[in-house]
PDB file of C-alpha atoms in Angstrom:
ATOM      1  CA  MET I 365      42.781 137.601 247.725  1.00 38.00           C
ATOM      2  CA  ALA I 366      42.579 137.602 251.489  1.00 41.00           C
ATOM      3  CA  PRO I 367      43.758 140.741 253.083  1.00 43.00           C
ATOM      4  CA  GLY I 368      46.297 138.759 255.207  1.00 41.00           C
ATOM      5  CA  LEU I 369      47.728 136.902 252.131  1.00 34.00           C
ATOM      6  CA  MET I 370      47.918 140.322 250.340  1.00 36.00           C
ATOM      7  CA  ALA I 371      49.950 141.826 253.238  1.00 37.00           C
ATOM      8  CA  LEU I 372      52.356 139.003 253.159  1.00 34.00           C
ATOM      9  CA  ILE I 373      52.993 139.175 249.313  1.00 34.00           C
ATOM     10  CA  LEU I 374      53.530 143.062 249.100  1.00 38.00           C
ATOM     11  CA  ALA I 375      56.957 144.031 250.075  1.00 45.00           C
ATOM     12  CA  ALA I 376      57.669 147.284 251.845  1.00 47.00           C
ATOM     13  CA  VAL I 377      58.876 149.861 249.336  1.00 45.00           C
ATOM     14  CA  PRO I 378      60.757 153.071 249.648  1.00 47.00           C
ATOM     15  CA  ALA I 379      58.417 156.045 250.023  1.00 48.00           C
ATOM     16  CA  GLN I 380      60.608 158.293 248.069  1.00 47.00           C
ATOM     17  CA  ALA I 381      59.509 161.377 249.975  1.00 51.00           C
ATOM     18  CA  ALA I 382      55.992 160.930 249.227  1.00 62.00           C
ATOM     19  CA  GLU I 383      55.258 162.171 252.744  1.00 84.00           C
ATOM     20  CA  PRO I 384      57.862 164.797 253.503  1.00 91.00           C
ATOM     21  CA  ALA I 385      56.294 165.462 256.820  1.00 94.00           C
ATOM     22  CA  VAL I 386      57.125 162.064 257.981  1.00 96.00           C
ATOM     23  CA  GLY I 387      60.764 162.013 259.582  1.00 94.00           C
ATOM     24  CA  ARG I 388      63.103 160.647 262.004  1.00 93.00           C
ATOM     25  CA  LEU I 389      63.462 161.655 265.698  1.00 94.00           C
ATOM     26  CA  ASN I 390      66.990 161.562 266.435  1.00 91.00           C
ATOM     27  CA  LEU I 391      68.178 161.071 270.131  1.00 88.00           C
ATOM     28  CA  SER I 392      71.752 161.092 271.098  1.00 77.00           C
ATOM     29  CA  GLY I 393      73.785 161.555 274.304  1.00 55.00           C
ATOM     30  CA  TYR I 394      76.420 160.225 276.307  1.00 51.00           C
ATOM     31  CA  ARG I 395      76.981 156.553 275.273  1.00 56.00           C
ATOM     32  CA  HIS I 396      73.890 156.208 273.394  1.00 58.00           C
ATOM     33  CA  ARG I 397      72.203 157.033 269.936  1.00 69.00           C
ATOM     34  CA  GLU I 398      68.684 156.131 269.213  1.00 84.00           C
ATOM     35  CA  MET I 399      66.045 156.916 266.582  1.00 90.00           C
ATOM     36  CA  CYS I 400      62.310 156.688 266.139  1.00 93.00           C
ATOM     37  CA  THR I 401      59.692 157.955 263.489  1.00 95.00           C
ATOM     38  CA  ALA I 402      57.626 160.865 263.887  1.00 96.00           C
ATOM     39  CA  SER I 403      55.027 162.796 261.947  1.00 97.00           C
ATOM     40  CA  LEU I 404      54.611 166.646 261.554  1.00 97.00           C
ATOM     41  CA  VAL I 405      50.956 167.383 262.489  1.00 96.00           C
ATOM     42  CA  ALA I 406      51.291 171.154 263.009  1.00 94.00           C
ATOM     43  CA  PRO I 407      54.041 173.535 261.825  1.00 94.00           C
ATOM     44  CA  ASP I 408      55.926 172.950 264.993  1.00 95.00           C
ATOM     45  CA  LYS I 409      54.549 169.639 266.488  1.00 96.00           C
ATOM     46  CA  VAL I 410      55.215 166.125 265.718  1.00 97.00           C
ATOM     47  CA  LEU I 411      53.573 162.963 266.875  1.00 97.00           C
ATOM     48  CA  THR I 412      55.442 159.942 268.026  1.00 97.00           C
ATOM     49  CA  ALA I 413      55.417 157.169 270.639  1.00 95.00           C
ATOM     50  CA  ALA I 414      55.733 158.155 274.387  1.00 94.00           C
ATOM     51  CA  HIS I 415      58.400 155.538 274.947  1.00 92.00           C
ATOM     52  CA  CYS I 416      60.584 157.331 272.210  1.00 93.00           C
ATOM     53  CA  VAL I 417      60.884 160.379 274.430  1.00 93.00           C
ATOM     54  CA  THR I 418      60.740 158.995 277.875  1.00 90.00           C
ATOM     55  CA  MET I 419      62.558 156.272 280.012  1.00 84.00           C
ATOM     56  CA  PRO I 420      60.515 153.239 279.744  1.00 75.00           C
ATOM     57  CA  GLN I 421      61.495 152.109 283.295  1.00 75.00           C
ATOM     58  CA  ASP I 422      60.094 155.068 285.004  1.00 76.00           C
ATOM     59  CA  GLY I 423      58.407 157.589 282.509  1.00 78.00           C
ATOM     60  CA  ARG I 424      60.904 160.378 283.070  1.00 85.00           C
ATOM     61  CA  LEU I 425      61.485 162.494 280.083  1.00 87.00           C
ATOM     62  CA  LYS I 426      64.758 162.080 278.206  1.00 88.00           C
ATOM     63  CA  ARG I 427      66.895 165.064 277.865  1.00 86.00           C
ATOM     64  CA  LEU I 428      65.232 167.596 275.301  1.00 89.00           C
ATOM     65  CA  GLY I 429      68.666 168.883 274.201  1.00 87.00           C
ATOM     66  CA  ASP I 430      69.476 165.141 272.874  1.00 88.00           C
ATOM     67  CA  MET I 431      66.302 165.354 270.537  1.00 91.00           C
ATOM     68  CA  THR I 432      66.045 166.512 266.818  1.00 93.00           C
ATOM     69  CA  PHE I 433      63.367 166.042 264.307  1.00 95.00           C
ATOM     70  CA  VAL I 434      64.416 165.708 260.622  1.00 93.00           C
ATOM     71  CA  ALA I 435      61.522 165.657 258.205  1.00 94.00           C
ATOM     72  CA  GLY I 436      61.715 163.770 255.044  1.00 91.00           C
ATOM     73  CA  TRP I 437      65.406 162.437 255.615  1.00 89.00           C
ATOM     74  CA  ASP I 438      66.620 160.355 252.610  1.00 88.00           C
ATOM     75  CA  GLY I 439      70.113 159.921 253.609  1.00 84.00           C
ATOM     76  CA  GLN I 440      71.360 162.969 252.043  1.00 85.00           C
ATOM     77  CA  SER I 441      68.834 165.786 252.385  1.00 86.00           C
ATOM     78  CA  HIS I 442      65.584 166.482 254.257  1.00 88.00           C
ATOM     79  CA  GLY I 443      62.714 168.992 254.324  1.00 89.00           C
ATOM     80  CA  GLY I 444      63.394 170.787 257.461  1.00 91.00           C
ATOM     81  CA  ALA I 445      64.955 170.010 260.968  1.00 92.00           C
ATOM     82  CA  ALA I 446      64.405 171.491 264.560  1.00 93.00           C
ATOM     83  CA  ARG I 447      65.402 170.768 267.963  1.00 94.00           C
ATOM     84  CA  VAL I 448      62.869 169.717 270.622  1.00 95.00           C
ATOM     85  CA  ALA I 449      61.637 172.502 272.832  1.00 96.00           C
ATOM     86  CA  ALA I 450      58.882 170.538 274.935  1.00 95.00           C
ATOM     87  CA  VAL I 451      57.224 167.163 275.138  1.00 95.00           C
ATOM     88  CA  THR I 452      53.647 166.445 276.040  1.00 94.00           C
ATOM     89  CA  VAL I 453      53.216 162.780 277.028  1.00 94.00           C
ATOM     90  CA  HIS I 454      49.584 161.126 277.025  1.00 93.00           C
ATOM     91  CA  PRO I 455      48.477 161.550 280.555  1.00 92.00           C
ATOM     92  CA  GLN I 456      47.712 157.734 280.806  1.00 90.00           C
ATOM     93  CA  ALA I 457      50.989 156.504 279.163  1.00 89.00           C
ATOM     94  CA  TYR I 458      52.490 155.520 282.499  1.00 90.00           C
ATOM     95  CA  ARG I 459      50.574 153.865 285.349  1.00 83.00           C
ATOM     96  CA  GLU I 460      52.513 153.242 288.636  1.00 77.00           C
ATOM     97  CA  GLY I 461      55.722 153.782 286.745  1.00 76.00           C
ATOM     98  CA  ARG I 462      55.067 151.304 284.035  1.00 86.00           C
ATOM     99  CA  LEU I 463      54.406 152.150 280.408  1.00 88.00           C
ATOM    100  CA  ASP I 464      50.932 151.417 279.095  1.00 88.00           C
ATOM    101  CA  LEU I 465      51.052 150.423 275.532  1.00 89.00           C
ATOM    102  CA  ALA I 466      47.380 151.391 275.055  1.00 91.00           C
ATOM    103  CA  HIS I 467      48.356 155.102 275.469  1.00 92.00           C
ATOM    104  CA  ASP I 468      51.733 155.033 274.107  1.00 94.00           C
ATOM    105  CA  VAL I 469      51.769 158.447 272.172  1.00 95.00           C
ATOM    106  CA  ALA I 470      53.366 161.909 272.690  1.00 95.00           C
ATOM    107  CA  LEU I 471      53.204 165.154 271.194  1.00 96.00           C
ATOM    108  CA  VAL I 472      56.545 167.029 270.572  1.00 96.00           C
ATOM    109  CA  THR I 473      56.769 170.741 270.270  1.00 96.00           C
ATOM    110  CA  LEU I 474      59.757 171.820 267.947  1.00 96.00           C
ATOM    111  CA  ALA I 475      61.882 174.926 268.790  1.00 95.00           C
ATOM    112  CA  ARG I 476      60.618 176.358 265.547  1.00 95.00           C
ATOM    113  CA  ALA I 477      57.990 175.756 262.821  1.00 95.00           C
ATOM    114  CA  ILE I 478      59.485 173.788 259.784  1.00 94.00           C
ATOM    115  CA  ALA I 479      58.360 173.921 256.003  1.00 88.00           C
ATOM    116  CA  PRO I 480      56.605 170.456 255.131  1.00 90.00           C
ATOM    117  CA  ALA I 481      52.764 170.677 255.164  1.00 92.00           C
ATOM    118  CA  PRO I 482      51.425 169.072 258.351  1.00 94.00           C
ATOM    119  CA  LEU I 483      49.615 165.880 258.052  1.00 94.00           C
ATOM    120  CA  THR I 484      45.988 165.538 258.876  1.00 92.00           C
ATOM    121  CA  THR I 485      44.846 163.415 261.809  1.00 94.00           C
ATOM    122  CA  GLY I 486      41.649 161.577 262.372  1.00 90.00           C
ATOM    123  CA  SER I 487      39.746 158.455 263.415  1.00 87.00           C
ATOM    124  CA  GLY I 488      38.610 155.213 261.934  1.00 85.00           C
ATOM    125  CA  GLY I 489      40.371 152.824 259.819  1.00 84.00           C
ATOM    126  CA  LEU I 490      39.930 149.056 260.866  1.00 92.00           C
ATOM    127  CA  PRO I 491      40.156 146.641 259.331  1.00 94.00           C
ATOM    128  CA  GLY I 492      41.694 148.568 256.538  1.00 88.00           C
ATOM    129  CA  PRO I 493      43.482 149.029 254.219  1.00 95.00           C
ATOM    130  CA  LEU I 494      45.976 150.972 256.222  1.00 96.00           C
ATOM    131  CA  THR I 495      49.567 152.183 255.181  1.00 95.00           C
ATOM    132  CA  LEU I 496      52.230 152.086 257.693  1.00 96.00           C
ATOM    133  CA  MET I 497      55.482 154.322 257.257  1.00 95.00           C
ATOM    134  CA  GLY I 498      58.720 154.423 259.239  1.00 93.00           C
ATOM    135  CA  TYR I 499      62.392 154.454 259.419  1.00 92.00           C
ATOM    136  CA  GLN I 500      63.571 150.697 259.889  1.00 89.00           C
ATOM    137  CA  LYS I 501      66.684 149.871 261.876  1.00 86.00           C
ATOM    138  CA  SER I 502      67.869 147.733 258.899  1.00 85.00           C
ATOM    139  CA  ALA I 503      67.455 150.740 256.515  1.00 87.00           C
ATOM    140  CA  PRO I 504      67.571 153.991 258.893  1.00 86.00           C
ATOM    141  CA  HIS I 505      68.028 156.489 255.945  1.00 88.00           C
ATOM    142  CA  ARG I 506      65.210 155.544 253.943  1.00 89.00           C
ATOM    143  CA  LEU I 507      61.577 156.112 254.798  1.00 92.00           C
ATOM    144  CA  THR I 508      59.835 152.910 254.147  1.00 91.00           C
ATOM    145  CA  GLU I 509      56.120 152.588 253.259  1.00 93.00           C
ATOM    146  CA  THR I 510      54.040 149.437 253.536  1.00 94.00           C
ATOM    147  CA  PRO I 511      50.471 149.739 251.981  1.00 94.00           C
ATOM    148  CA  PHE I 512      47.573 147.508 251.990  1.00 95.00           C
ATOM    149  CA  CYS I 513      47.767 146.430 255.591  1.00 96.00           C
ATOM    150  CA  TYR I 514      44.890 144.966 257.545  1.00 96.00           C
ATOM    151  CA  GLY I 515      44.208 144.469 261.144  1.00 93.00           C
ATOM    152  CA  GLU I 516      42.006 144.018 264.173  1.00 94.00           C
ATOM    153  CA  ALA I 517      41.395 145.479 267.523  1.00 92.00           C
ATOM    154  CA  ALA I 518      43.452 143.692 270.350  1.00 89.00           C
ATOM    155  CA  GLY I 519      41.750 145.422 273.334  1.00 89.00           C
ATOM    156  CA  THR I 520      42.392 149.124 272.833  1.00 90.00           C
ATOM    157  CA  LEU I 521      45.299 148.567 270.673  1.00 94.00           C
ATOM    158  CA  TRP I 522      45.308 147.542 267.024  1.00 95.00           C
ATOM    159  CA  ARG I 523      47.263 144.472 265.835  1.00 95.00           C
ATOM    160  CA  ILE I 524      48.144 145.200 261.970  1.00 95.00           C
ATOM    161  CA  ARG I 525      49.218 142.308 259.967  1.00 94.00           C
ATOM    162  CA  CYS I 526      52.417 143.824 258.164  1.00 93.00           C
ATOM    163  CA  ARG I 527      55.979 143.492 258.962  1.00 89.00           C
ATOM    164  CA  VAL I 528      57.427 146.228 261.066  1.00 90.00           C
ATOM    165  CA  GLU I 529      61.003 146.681 262.722  1.00 86.00           C
ATOM    166  CA  PRO I 530      62.576 148.643 265.522  1.00 85.00           C
ATOM    167  CA  GLY I 531      62.911 152.200 264.345  1.00 86.00           C
ATOM    168  CA  GLN I 532      59.238 152.353 263.109  1.00 91.00           C
ATOM    169  CA  SER I 533      58.113 153.043 266.661  1.00 92.00           C
ATOM    170  CA  GLY I 534      56.244 156.319 266.584  1.00 95.00           C
ATOM    171  CA  GLY I 535      55.426 156.114 262.798  1.00 95.00           C
ATOM    172  CA  PRO I 536      52.049 156.884 261.350  1.00 97.00           C
ATOM    173  CA  VAL I 537      49.314 154.463 260.385  1.00 97.00           C
ATOM    174  CA  PHE I 538      47.340 156.035 257.590  1.00 96.00           C
ATOM    175  CA  ALA I 539      43.804 155.379 256.569  1.00 94.00           C
ATOM    176  CA  GLY I 540      41.920 156.771 253.458  1.00 90.00           C
ATOM    177  CA  GLY I 541      43.469 157.850 250.102  1.00 83.00           C
ATOM    178  CA  ASP I 542      44.014 161.215 248.276  1.00 80.00           C
ATOM    179  CA  ALA I 543      42.059 164.016 249.944  1.00 82.00           C
ATOM    180  CA  SER I 544      40.758 161.703 252.932  1.00 87.00           C
ATOM    181  CA  ARG I 545      44.219 160.349 253.783  1.00 91.00           C
ATOM    182  CA  ARG I 546      44.721 160.865 257.455  1.00 94.00           C
ATOM    183  CA  ILE I 547      46.896 159.468 260.323  1.00 95.00           C
ATOM    184  CA  VAL I 548      44.645 157.390 262.698  1.00 96.00           C
ATOM    185  CA  ALA I 549      47.121 155.371 264.791  1.00 96.00           C
ATOM    186  CA  VAL I 550      50.785 155.422 265.815  1.00 96.00           C
ATOM    187  CA  ILE I 551      52.987 152.521 265.804  1.00 95.00           C
ATOM    188  CA  SER I 552      53.953 151.385 269.237  1.00 93.00           C
ATOM    189  CA  ALA I 553      55.551 148.134 269.266  1.00 89.00           C
ATOM    190  CA  VAL I 554      56.598 144.956 267.249  1.00 84.00           C
ATOM    191  CA  SER I 555      54.875 141.630 268.026  1.00 82.00           C
ATOM    192  CA  GLU I 556      56.075 138.685 265.850  1.00 81.00           C
ATOM    193  CA  GLU I 557      57.136 141.356 263.172  1.00 80.00           C
ATOM    194  CA  GLU I 558      53.580 142.587 263.229  1.00 87.00           C
ATOM    195  CA  ALA I 559      52.731 146.119 264.296  1.00 92.00           C
ATOM    196  CA  LEU I 560      50.732 147.009 267.417  1.00 94.00           C
ATOM    197  CA  ALA I 561      49.446 150.451 267.056  1.00 95.00           C
ATOM    198  CA  VAL I 562      47.644 153.038 269.282  1.00 95.00           C
ATOM    199  CA  PRO I 563      44.651 154.508 267.746  1.00 95.00           C
ATOM    200  CA  LEU I 564      44.372 158.250 268.178  1.00 94.00           C
ATOM    201  CA  ASP I 565      42.027 159.453 271.044  1.00 91.00           C
ATOM    202  CA  ALA I 566      40.169 162.369 272.101  1.00 90.00           C
ATOM    203  CA  TRP I 567      43.205 163.617 274.272  1.00 91.00           C
ATOM    204  CA  LEU I 568      45.350 163.995 271.228  1.00 89.00           C
ATOM    205  CA  ILE I 569      42.583 165.569 269.085  1.00 87.00           C
ATOM    206  CA  ASP I 570      42.118 167.998 271.863  1.00 88.00           C
ATOM    207  CA  GLN I 571      45.856 168.875 271.990  1.00 87.00           C
ATOM    208  CA  LEU I 572      45.738 169.755 268.277  1.00 84.00           C
ATOM    209  CA  THR I 573      42.531 171.718 268.200  1.00 79.00           C
ATOM    210  CA  PRO I 574      43.375 175.455 268.215  1.00 71.00           C
TER     211      PRO I 574
END
């Protein structure tokens, strides 16, 4: 069966806490409430999209006091939660005040370490199979997993032929299975219900290297 056809046939299914280190990044404040998806990649650090933690029109950071990461949220319980202490945005995420999707990633430092085991990051993955995870706007209290996705390079971005929704921004793109499973990209945007994802680069790997 062709990869694209398989991706269309397979429906997204609840992840059922299969990845407790994937969670919701909640942002609330005066007259607004937002959410993105984020992944724990160190005991006190989560990976997400830069536009989730900045003002897209100029790149200014959103209020740290409005941000909370909740790992493994399932609508009733979670595996750990913490406020945000600091945000490090990719140095090329904004050019002349405009968001560059090709570098739409950020590393968020939590106010304290939380319990779920951090996920492994790495490189590679195209054409697939890839697995997408995230909290969709239509099902905000359930982590959704979409396996067997395939894609191709679109410039420096990846276009992945699986349906995604708002809310999944910042969510992980996994390659490999079992012991080799690793995050290789971050969901940045929705294009005709397909995912545009940012592959992890040397900057991020350096940030995570002790």
